Tab-separated table of C-alpha atoms in Angstrom:
chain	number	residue	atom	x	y	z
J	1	UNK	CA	-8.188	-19.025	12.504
J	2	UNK	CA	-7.125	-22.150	10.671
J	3	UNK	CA	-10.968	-22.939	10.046
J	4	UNK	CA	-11.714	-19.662	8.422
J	5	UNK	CA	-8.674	-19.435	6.365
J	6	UNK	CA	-9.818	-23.042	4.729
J	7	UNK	CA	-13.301	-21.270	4.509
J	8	UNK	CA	-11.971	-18.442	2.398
J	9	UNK	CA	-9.169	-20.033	0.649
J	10	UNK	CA	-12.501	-21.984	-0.678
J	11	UNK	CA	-14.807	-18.923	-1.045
J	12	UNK	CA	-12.240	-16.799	-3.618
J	13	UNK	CA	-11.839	-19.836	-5.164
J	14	UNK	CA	-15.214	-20.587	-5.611
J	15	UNK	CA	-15.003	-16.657	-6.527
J	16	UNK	CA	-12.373	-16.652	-9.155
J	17	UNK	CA	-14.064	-19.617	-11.107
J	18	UNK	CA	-17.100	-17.954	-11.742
J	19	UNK	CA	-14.406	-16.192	-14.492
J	20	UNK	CA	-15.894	-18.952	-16.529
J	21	UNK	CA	-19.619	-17.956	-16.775
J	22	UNK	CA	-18.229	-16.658	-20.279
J	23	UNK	CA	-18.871	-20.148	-21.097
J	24	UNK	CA	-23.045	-19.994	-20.164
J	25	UNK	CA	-22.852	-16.566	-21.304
J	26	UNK	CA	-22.411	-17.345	-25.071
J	27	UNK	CA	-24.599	-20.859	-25.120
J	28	UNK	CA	-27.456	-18.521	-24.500
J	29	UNK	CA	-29.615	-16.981	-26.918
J	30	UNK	CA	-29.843	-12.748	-27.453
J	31	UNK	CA	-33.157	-12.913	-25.732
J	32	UNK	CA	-32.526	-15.517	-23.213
J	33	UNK	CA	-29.332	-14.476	-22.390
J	34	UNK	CA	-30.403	-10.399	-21.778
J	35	UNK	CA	-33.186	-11.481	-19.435
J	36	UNK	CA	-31.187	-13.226	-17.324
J	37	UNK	CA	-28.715	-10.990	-17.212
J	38	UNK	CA	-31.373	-8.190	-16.161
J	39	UNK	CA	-32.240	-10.763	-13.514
J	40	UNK	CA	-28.315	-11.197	-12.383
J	41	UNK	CA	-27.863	-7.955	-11.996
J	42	UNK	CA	-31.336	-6.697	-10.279
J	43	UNK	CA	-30.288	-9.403	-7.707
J	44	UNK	CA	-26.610	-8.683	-7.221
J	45	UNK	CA	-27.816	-4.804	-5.954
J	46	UNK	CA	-30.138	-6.112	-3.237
J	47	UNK	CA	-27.458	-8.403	-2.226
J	48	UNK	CA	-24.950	-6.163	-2.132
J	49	UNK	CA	-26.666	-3.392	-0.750
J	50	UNK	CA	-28.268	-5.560	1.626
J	51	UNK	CA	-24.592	-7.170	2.744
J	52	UNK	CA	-23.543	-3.859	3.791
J	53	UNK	CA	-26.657	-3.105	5.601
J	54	UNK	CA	-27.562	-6.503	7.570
J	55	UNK	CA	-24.301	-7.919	8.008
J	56	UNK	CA	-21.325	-5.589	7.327
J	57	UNK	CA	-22.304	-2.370	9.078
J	58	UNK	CA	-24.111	-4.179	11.557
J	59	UNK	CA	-21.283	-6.162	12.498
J	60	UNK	CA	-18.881	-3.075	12.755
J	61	UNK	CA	-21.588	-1.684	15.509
J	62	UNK	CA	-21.866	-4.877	17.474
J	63	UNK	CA	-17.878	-4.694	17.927
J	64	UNK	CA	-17.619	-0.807	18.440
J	65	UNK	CA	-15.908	-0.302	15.362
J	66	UNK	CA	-18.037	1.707	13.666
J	67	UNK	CA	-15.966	5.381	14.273
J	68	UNK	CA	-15.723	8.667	12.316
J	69	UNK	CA	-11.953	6.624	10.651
J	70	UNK	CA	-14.461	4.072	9.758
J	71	UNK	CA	-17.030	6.118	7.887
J	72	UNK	CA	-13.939	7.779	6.269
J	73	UNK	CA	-12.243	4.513	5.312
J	74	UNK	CA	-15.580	3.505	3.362
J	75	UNK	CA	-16.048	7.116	1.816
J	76	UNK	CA	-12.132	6.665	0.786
J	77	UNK	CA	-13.165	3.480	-0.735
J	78	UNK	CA	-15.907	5.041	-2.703
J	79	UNK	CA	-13.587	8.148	-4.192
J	80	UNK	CA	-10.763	5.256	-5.033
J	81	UNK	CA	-12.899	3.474	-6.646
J	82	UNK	CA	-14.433	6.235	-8.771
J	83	UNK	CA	-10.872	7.716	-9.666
J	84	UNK	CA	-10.048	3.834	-10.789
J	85	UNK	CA	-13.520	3.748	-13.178
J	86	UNK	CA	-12.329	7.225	-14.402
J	87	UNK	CA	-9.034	5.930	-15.482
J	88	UNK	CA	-10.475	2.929	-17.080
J	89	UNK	CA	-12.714	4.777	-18.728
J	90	UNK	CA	-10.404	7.137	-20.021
J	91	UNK	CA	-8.030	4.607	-21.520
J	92	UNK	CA	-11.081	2.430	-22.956
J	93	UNK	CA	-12.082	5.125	-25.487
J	94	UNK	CA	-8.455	6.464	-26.175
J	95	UNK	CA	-7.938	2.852	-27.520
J	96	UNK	CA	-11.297	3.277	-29.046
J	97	UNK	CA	-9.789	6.058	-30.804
J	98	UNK	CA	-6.450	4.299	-32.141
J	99	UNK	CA	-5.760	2.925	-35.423
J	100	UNK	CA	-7.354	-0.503	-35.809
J	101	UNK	CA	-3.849	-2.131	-37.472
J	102	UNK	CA	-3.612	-3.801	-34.573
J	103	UNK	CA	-5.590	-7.272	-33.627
J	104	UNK	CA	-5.870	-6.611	-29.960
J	105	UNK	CA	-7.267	-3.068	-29.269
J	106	UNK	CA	-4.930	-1.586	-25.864
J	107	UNK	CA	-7.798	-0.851	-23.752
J	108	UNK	CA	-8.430	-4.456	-23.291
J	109	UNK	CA	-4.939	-4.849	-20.999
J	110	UNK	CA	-6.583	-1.850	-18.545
J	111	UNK	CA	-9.587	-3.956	-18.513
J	112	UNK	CA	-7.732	-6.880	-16.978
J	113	UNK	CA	-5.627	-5.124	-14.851
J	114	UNK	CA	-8.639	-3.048	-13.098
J	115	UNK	CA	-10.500	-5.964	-13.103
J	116	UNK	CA	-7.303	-8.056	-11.119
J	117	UNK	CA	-7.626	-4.931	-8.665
J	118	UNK	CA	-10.858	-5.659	-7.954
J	119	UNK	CA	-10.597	-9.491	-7.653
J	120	UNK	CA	-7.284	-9.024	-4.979
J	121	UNK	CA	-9.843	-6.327	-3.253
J	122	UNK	CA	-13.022	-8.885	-3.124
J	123	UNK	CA	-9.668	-11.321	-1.517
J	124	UNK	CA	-9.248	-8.770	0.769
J	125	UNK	CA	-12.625	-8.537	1.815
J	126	UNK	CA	-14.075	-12.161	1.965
J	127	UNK	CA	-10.771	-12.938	4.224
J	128	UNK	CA	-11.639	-10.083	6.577
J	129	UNK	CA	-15.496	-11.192	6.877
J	130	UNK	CA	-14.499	-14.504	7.414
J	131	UNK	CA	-11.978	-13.653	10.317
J	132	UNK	CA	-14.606	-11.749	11.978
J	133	UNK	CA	-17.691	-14.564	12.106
J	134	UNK	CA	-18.033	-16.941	9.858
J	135	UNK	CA	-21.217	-16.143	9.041
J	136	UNK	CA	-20.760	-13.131	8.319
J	137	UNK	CA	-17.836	-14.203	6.035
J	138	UNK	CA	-20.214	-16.831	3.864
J	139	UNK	CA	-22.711	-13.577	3.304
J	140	UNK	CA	-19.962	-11.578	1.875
J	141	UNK	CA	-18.741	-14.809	-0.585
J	142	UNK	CA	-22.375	-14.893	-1.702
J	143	UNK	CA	-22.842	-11.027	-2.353
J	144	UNK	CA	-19.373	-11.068	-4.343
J	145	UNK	CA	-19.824	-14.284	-6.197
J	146	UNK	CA	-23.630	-12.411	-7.294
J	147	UNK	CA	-22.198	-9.103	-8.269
J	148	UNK	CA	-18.852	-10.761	-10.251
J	149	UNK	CA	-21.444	-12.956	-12.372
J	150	UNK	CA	-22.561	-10.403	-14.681
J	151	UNK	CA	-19.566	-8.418	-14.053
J	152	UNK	CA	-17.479	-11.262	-15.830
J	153	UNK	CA	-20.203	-11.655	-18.435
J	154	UNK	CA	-19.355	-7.734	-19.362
J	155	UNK	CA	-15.773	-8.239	-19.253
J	156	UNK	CA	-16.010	-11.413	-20.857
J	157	UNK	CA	-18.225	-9.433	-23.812
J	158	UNK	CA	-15.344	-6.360	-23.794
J	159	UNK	CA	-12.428	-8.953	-24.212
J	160	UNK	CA	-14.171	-10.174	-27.659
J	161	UNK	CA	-15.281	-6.899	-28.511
J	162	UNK	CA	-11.015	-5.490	-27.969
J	163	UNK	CA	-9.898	-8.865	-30.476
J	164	UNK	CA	-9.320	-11.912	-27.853
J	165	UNK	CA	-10.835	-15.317	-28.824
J	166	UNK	CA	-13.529	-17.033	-26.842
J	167	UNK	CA	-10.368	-18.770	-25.405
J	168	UNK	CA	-8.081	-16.798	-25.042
J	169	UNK	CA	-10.789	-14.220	-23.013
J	170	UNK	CA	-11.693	-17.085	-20.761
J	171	UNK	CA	-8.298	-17.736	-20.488
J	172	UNK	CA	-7.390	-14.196	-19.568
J	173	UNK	CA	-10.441	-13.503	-17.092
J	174	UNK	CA	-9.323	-16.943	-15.517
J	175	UNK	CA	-5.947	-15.520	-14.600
J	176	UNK	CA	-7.176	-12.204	-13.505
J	177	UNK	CA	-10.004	-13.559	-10.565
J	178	UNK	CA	-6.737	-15.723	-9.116
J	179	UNK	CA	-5.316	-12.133	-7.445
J	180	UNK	CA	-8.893	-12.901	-5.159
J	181	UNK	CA	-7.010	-15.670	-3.767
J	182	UNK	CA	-3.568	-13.148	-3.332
J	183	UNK	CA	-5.915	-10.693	-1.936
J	184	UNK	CA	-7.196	-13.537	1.062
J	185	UNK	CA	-3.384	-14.376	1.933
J	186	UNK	CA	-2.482	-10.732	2.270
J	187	UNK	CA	-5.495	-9.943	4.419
J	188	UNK	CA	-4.316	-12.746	6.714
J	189	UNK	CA	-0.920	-11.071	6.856
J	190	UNK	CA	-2.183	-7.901	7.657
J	191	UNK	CA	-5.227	-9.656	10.402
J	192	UNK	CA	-1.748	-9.338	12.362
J	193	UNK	CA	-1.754	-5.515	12.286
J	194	UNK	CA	-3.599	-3.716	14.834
J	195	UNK	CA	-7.674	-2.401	13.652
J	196	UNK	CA	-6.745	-3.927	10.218
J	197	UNK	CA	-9.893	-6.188	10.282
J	198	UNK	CA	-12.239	-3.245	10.826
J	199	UNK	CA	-10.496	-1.667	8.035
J	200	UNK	CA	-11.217	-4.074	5.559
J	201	UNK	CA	-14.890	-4.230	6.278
J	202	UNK	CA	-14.607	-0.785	5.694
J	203	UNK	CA	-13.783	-1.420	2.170
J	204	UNK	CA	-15.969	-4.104	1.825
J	205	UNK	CA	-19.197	-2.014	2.596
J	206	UNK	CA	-17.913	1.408	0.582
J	207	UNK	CA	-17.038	-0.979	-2.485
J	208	UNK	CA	-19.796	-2.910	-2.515
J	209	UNK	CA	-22.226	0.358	-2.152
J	210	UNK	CA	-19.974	2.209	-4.824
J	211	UNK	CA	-20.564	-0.931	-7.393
J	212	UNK	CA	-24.080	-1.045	-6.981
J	213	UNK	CA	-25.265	2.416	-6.682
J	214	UNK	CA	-22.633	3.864	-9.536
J	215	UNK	CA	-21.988	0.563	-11.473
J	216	UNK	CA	-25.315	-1.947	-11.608
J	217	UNK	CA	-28.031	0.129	-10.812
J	218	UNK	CA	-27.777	2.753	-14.173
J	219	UNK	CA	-26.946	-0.635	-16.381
J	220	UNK	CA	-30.623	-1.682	-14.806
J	221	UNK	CA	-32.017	1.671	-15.478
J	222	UNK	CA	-30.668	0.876	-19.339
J	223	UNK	CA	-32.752	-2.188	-19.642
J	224	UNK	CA	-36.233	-2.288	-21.186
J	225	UNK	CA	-36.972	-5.876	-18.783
J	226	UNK	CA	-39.902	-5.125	-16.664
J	227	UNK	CA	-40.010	-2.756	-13.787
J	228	UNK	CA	-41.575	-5.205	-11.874
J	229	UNK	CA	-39.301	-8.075	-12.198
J	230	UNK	CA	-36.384	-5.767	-12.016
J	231	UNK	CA	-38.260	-4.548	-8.314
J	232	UNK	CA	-38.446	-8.422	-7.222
J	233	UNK	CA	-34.980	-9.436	-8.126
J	234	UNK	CA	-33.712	-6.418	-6.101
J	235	UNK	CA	-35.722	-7.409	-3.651
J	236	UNK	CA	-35.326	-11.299	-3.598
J	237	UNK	CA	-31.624	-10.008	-2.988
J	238	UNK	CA	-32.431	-8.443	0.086
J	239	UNK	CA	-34.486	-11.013	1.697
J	240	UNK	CA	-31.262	-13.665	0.961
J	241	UNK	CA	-28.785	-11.361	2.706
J	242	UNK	CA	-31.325	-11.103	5.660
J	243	UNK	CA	-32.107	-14.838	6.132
J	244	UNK	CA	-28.469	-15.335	6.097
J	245	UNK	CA	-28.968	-13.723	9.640
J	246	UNK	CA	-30.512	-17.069	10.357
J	247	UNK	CA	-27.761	-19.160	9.449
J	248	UNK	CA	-26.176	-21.132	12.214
């Protein structure tokens, strides 16, 4: 155990700095910068999708853990998750809607606070993959770290947009991908607790489907990037999570 905490006390730290890809974010130009995000997230959905479905779910099998609770646990995850957007969503156009007298628009503090939800959840994951194989738990860091890069490029772009500085918003996004690192130390507390581990997988796989079917793939659909390249960064996505199968 004391060799895969290390591994993920590294891996959601590795996690929470990508927080700063605010900074490459803005160096780039318009152009520049929208193709690669395109790219970013076309890739993040085949990893994602293909985490779930070569090493998550696979995994789960392999240990008989893959039960009726199981499949429950990750449709649970899915609903949370969508009530969570809804509320998000909700509060991000009522501040929309609020006098502008004020330099900081309120929707931007809902922002951050979903957003640390999500960070102590990819904790919670990336500990539980790691305690199960190690490989398994250095595919999951990888399919987090790809789906959080444009995700913090968005937030980072919403934190201008609600009246933050460039530093103060790196500053901010910073502090909010450390709860990845509470997130690891509570799954280890709860590793203790009888079918936890399973549990957490569970909510790996049903958030990691939930982001990219609900949240990356219609933001691709938006884009007017190639279909083709679009096609080949989903797939090149794919073809890393399954050569991770390889990995010794």
């Amino acid at each position: 155990m004391e060799t895969s905490f290390i591994l993920t006390i590294i891996s959601v730290i590795a996690v929470s700095l990508v927080s700063l890809i605010g900074l490459f974010a803005i160096s780039l130009g318009t152009l520049t910068g929208r193709r690669v995000f395109t790219f970013l997230v076309s890739f993040s959905v085949g990893a994602l999708l293909g985490d779930v479905f070569i090493h998550l779910l696979p995994e789960l099998a392999e240990e008989n853990h893959f039960t009726l609770e199981i499949s429950l646990y990750i449709l649970g995850t899915i609903f949370a998750f969508f009530i969570l957007e809804k509320y998000l969503h909700w509060h991000h156009h009522h501040g929309e809607g609020e006098e502008h007298e004020h330099s900081t628009h309120p929707f931007v503090y809902n922002i951050l606070i979903g957003d640390s939800i999500h960070n102590f959840i990819d904790g919670l994951i990336i500990a539980g993959a790691y305690q199960l194989d190690i490989r398994l738990g250095i595919a999951t860091t990888i399919a987090v770290m790809l789906h959080e890069i444009p995700q913090e490029i968005g937030d980072f772009g919403v934190l201008i947009y609600g009246g933050f500085t460039k530093a103060r918003a790196l500053v901010y996004n910073l502090i909010s991908a450390i709860s990845a690192v509470i997130g690891a130390v509570v799954a280890y507390v709860l590793a203790d607790f009888q079918n936890a581990l399973p549990i957490l997988v569970a909510i790996g796989a049903g958030s990691f489907i939930y982001i990219a079917l609900a949240d990356l793939i219609p933001q691709i659909h938006k884009e007017q990037e190639r279909t083709y390249t679009q096609m080949s960064a989903f797939l090149l996505g794919i073809l890393t999570m399954f050569l991770l199968l390889f990995l010794e």
